[in-house]
XYZ file of C-alpha atoms in Angstrom:
305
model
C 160.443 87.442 31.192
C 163.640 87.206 29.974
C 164.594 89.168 26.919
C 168.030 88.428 24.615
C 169.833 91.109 23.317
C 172.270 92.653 20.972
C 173.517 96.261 21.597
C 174.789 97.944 18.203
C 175.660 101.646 19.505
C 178.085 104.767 19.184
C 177.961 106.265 22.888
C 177.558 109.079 22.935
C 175.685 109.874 26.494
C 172.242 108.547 25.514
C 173.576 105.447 24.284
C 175.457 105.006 27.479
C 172.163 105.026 28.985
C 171.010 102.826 27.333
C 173.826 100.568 27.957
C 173.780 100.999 31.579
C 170.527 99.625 31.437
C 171.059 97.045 29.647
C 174.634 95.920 31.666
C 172.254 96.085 35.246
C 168.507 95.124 33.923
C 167.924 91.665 35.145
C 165.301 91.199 32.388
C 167.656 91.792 30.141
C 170.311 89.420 28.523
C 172.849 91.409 27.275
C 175.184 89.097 24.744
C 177.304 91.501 23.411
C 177.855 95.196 22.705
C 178.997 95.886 19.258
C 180.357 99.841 18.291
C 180.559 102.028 15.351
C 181.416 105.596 14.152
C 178.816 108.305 15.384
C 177.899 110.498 17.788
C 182.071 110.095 17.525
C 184.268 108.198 15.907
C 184.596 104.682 16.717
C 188.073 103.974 18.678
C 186.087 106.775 20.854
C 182.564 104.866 20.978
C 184.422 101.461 21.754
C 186.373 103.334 24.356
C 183.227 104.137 25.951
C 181.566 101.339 26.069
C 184.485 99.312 27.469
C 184.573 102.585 30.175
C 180.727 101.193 31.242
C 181.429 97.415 31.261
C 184.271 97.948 33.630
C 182.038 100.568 35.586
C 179.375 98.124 36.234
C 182.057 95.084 36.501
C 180.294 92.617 34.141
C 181.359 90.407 31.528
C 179.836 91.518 28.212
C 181.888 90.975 25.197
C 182.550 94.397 23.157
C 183.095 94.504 19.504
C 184.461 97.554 17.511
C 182.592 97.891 14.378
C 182.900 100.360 11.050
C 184.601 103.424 11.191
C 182.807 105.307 8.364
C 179.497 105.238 6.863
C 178.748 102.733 3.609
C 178.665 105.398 0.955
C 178.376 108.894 2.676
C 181.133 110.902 4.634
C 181.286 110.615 8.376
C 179.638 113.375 9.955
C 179.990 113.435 13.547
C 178.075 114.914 16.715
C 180.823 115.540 19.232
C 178.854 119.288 19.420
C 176.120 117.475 21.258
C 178.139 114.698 23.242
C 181.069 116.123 23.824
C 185.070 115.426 22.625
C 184.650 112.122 24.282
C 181.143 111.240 23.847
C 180.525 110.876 27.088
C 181.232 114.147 28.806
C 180.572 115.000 32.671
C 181.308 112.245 34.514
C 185.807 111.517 35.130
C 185.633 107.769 34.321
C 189.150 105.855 34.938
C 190.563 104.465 31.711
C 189.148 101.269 30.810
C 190.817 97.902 31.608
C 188.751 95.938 29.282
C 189.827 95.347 25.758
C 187.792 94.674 22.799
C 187.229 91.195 21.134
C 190.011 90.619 18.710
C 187.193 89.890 16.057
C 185.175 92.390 13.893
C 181.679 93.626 14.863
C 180.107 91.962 12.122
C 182.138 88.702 13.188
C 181.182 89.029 16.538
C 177.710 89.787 15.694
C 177.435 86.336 12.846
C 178.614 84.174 15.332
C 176.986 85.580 18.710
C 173.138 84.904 16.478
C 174.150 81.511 15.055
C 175.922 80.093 17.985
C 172.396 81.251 20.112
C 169.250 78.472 20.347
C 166.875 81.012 20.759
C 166.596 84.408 18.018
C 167.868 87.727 19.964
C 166.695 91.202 19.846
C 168.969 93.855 18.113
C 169.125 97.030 19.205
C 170.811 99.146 17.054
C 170.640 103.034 18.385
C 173.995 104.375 16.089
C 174.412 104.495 12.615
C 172.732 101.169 11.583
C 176.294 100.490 9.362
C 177.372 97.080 11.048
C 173.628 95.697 10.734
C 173.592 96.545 7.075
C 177.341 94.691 6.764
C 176.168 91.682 8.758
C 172.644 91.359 6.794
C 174.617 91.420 3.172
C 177.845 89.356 4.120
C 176.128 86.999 6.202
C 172.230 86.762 5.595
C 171.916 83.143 6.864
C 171.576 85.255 10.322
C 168.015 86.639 9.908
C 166.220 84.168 10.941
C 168.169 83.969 14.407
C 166.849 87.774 14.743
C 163.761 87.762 16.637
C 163.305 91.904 15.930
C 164.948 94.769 15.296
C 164.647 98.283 17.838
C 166.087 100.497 16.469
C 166.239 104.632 17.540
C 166.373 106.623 14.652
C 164.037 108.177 12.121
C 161.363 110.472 11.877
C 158.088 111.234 10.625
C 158.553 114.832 10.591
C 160.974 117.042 10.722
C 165.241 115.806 11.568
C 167.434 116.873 13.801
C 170.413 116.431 11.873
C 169.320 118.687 8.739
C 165.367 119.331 8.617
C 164.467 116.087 7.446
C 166.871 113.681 8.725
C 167.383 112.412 12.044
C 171.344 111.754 12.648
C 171.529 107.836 12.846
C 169.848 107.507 9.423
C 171.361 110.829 8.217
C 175.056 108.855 9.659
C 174.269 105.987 6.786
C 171.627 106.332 4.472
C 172.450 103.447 2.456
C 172.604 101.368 5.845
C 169.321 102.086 7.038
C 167.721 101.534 3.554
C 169.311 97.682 3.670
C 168.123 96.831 7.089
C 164.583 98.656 6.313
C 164.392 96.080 3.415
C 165.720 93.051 5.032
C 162.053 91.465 5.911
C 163.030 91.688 9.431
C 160.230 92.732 12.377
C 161.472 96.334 13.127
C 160.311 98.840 15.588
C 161.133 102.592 14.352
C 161.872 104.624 17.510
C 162.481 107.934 16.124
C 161.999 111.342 17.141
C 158.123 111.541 16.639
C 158.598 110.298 20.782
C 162.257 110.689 21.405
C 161.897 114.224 21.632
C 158.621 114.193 23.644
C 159.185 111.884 26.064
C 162.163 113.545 28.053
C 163.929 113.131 31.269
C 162.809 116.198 33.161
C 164.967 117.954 35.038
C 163.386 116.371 37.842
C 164.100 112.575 37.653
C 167.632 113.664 36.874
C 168.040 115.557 40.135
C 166.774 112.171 41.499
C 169.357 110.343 39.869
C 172.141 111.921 41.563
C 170.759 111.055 44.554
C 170.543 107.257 44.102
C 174.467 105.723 44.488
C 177.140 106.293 42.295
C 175.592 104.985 38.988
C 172.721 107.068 39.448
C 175.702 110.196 40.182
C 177.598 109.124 36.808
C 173.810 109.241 34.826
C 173.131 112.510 36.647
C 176.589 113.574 35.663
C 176.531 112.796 31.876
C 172.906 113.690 31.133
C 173.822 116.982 32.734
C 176.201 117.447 29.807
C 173.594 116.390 27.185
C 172.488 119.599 24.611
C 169.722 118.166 23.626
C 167.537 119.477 26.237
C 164.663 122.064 26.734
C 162.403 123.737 29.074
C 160.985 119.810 29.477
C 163.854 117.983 30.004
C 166.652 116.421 27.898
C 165.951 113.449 24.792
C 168.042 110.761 26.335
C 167.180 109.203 23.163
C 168.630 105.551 22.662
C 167.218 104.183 26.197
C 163.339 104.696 24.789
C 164.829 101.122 22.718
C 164.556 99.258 26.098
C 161.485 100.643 27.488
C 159.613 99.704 24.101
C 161.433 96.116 24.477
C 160.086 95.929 28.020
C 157.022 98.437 28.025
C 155.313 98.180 24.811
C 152.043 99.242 25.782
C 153.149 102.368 27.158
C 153.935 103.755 23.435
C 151.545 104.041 20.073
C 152.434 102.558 16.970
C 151.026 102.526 13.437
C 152.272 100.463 11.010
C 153.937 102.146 7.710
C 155.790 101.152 4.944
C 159.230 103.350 5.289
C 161.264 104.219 3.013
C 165.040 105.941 3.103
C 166.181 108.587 1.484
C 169.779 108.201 0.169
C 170.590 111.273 -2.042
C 169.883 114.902 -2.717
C 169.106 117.536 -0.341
C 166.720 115.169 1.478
C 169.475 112.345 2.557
C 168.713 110.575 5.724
C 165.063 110.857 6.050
C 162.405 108.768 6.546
C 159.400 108.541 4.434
C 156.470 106.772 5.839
C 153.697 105.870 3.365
C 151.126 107.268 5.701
C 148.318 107.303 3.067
C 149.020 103.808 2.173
C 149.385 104.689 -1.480
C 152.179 102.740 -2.565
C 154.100 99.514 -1.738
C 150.213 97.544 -2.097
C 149.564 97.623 1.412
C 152.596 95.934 2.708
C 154.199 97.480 5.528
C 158.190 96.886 6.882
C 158.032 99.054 10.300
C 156.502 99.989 13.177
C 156.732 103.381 14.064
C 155.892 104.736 17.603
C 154.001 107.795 17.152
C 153.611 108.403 21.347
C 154.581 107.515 24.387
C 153.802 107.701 27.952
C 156.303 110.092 29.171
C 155.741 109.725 33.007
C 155.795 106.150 32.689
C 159.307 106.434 30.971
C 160.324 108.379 33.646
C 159.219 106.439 36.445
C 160.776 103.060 34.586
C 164.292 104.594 34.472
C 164.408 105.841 38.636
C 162.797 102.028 39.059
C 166.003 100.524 36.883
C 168.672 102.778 38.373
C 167.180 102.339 41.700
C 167.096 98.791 41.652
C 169.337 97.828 39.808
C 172.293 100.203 40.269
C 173.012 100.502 43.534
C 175.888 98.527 43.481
């Protein structure tokens, strides 16, 4: 099975991941790759993900997208990521350019000139989704669901109760939340469980040289403890293509957009409010061997170019 699919991202090394994934997964029908500010700021994150479409040498469209959050200031994460966003690995300068259209162009016209509805997966600031759904809602029902990483139903990692892509745009994520759209919440409730060990990333560097720029960059990541490091944004994929290897409960989830609280995510876990409707899935678990074994499978099939 085929699956069609937007990538809305700020890489950032998790992201670009993700997005090598996505460029090499024949499953996967990547349409076009659409950036905004994050993890760095965007002529960085579109940099980036030109840098991986010419690495890879494939023909996916790239879109630059918002530079700065709806409401709230830009706050990046260059700590985590590096200057560049995608420290460790000496790419050549890109060749590629971007589309001469907006993100939220690119995205309106990619959905309504497709017969069949895609996948989004947004794992940045969710900024150009919230754009696209006000300015151009005829598009929702070309969007089959919505992945997104971000969230949490505990405690942040951006302040203590905000993870950084909805802490990024608050306002954002509270639009697409509400847009009636089939969304998947992968936050950090398995994000920061199910790690790369150390151990499938010394096998990385061992598989060709995409599996030596992965090994490269993730060895720059932070985010990473005595169990590995969060590569975050690529748990979007697995879900996509491994669903059963994750829990989910179904919650109504609500944003927080102000006050000390801004950014986090507030699941009605009791099922108190909102009269029993729900507008997310939220994966509470996930298989963390699996996850490991799917990502040497990918970059071991798929990479070794």
């Amino acid at each position: 099975m085929t699956h069609k699919i937007i990538m809305d991202s700020d890489p950032g090394i998790d992201d670009a991941v993700a997005i090598s994934t996505a460029l090499t997964d024949p499953q996967l029908e990547l349409v076009l790759i659409t950036t905004v500010a994050g993890n760095v700021t965007v002529d960085k994150t579109t940099k980036n993900a030109l840098t991986l479409v010419d690495f890879f040498q494939k023909d996916v469209p790239v879109a630059m997208g918002a530079t700065d959050p709806l409401i709230k200031k830009f706050e990046d994460a260059a700590r985590i990521h590096g200057e560049s966003g995608m420290a460790g690995y000496d790419f050549p300068a890109p060749t590629s350019k971007p589309l001469a259209k907006s993100a939220v162009l690119a995205l309106r016209d990619a959905l309504m000139a497709s017969k069949e509805p895609i996948t989004l997966i947004p794992t940045g600031a969710y900024t150009n989704i919230a754009l696209l759904l006000r300015e151009y809602p005829e598009v929702k029902p070309k969007i089959k669901q919505i992945i997104a990483m971000g969230g949490s139903l505990g405690r942040g990692n951006m302040t203590s109760a905000a993870e950084f892509n909805v802490f990024t745009d608050p306002h954002a994520a509270k639009i697409m939340y509400n847009a009636g759209i089939p969304l998947v919440m992968v936050g950090l409730d398995v994000t920061l469980k199910g790690r790369i060990s150390d151990e499938t990333t010394a096998k990385l560097g061992e598989l060709g040289r995409a599996g030596k720029m992965l090994h490269d960059i993730i060895g720059k990541d932070f985010d990473h403890d005595e169990t590995g490091t969060a590569i975050h944004d690529l748990q979007t994929l697995f879900y996509l293509e491994c669903p059963e290897a994750f829990e989910t409960k179904d919650y109504w989830v609500d944003i927080i957009t102000e006050g000390p609280a801004v950014g986090e995510t507030v699941a009605d876990i009791r099922a108190a409010y909102h009269d029993g409707k729900t507008n997310a899935k939220v994966c509470v678990d996930i298989d963390t061997k699996a996850f490991n074994d799917w990502l040497l499978h990918k970059v071991k099939d798929n990479m070794q170019a």
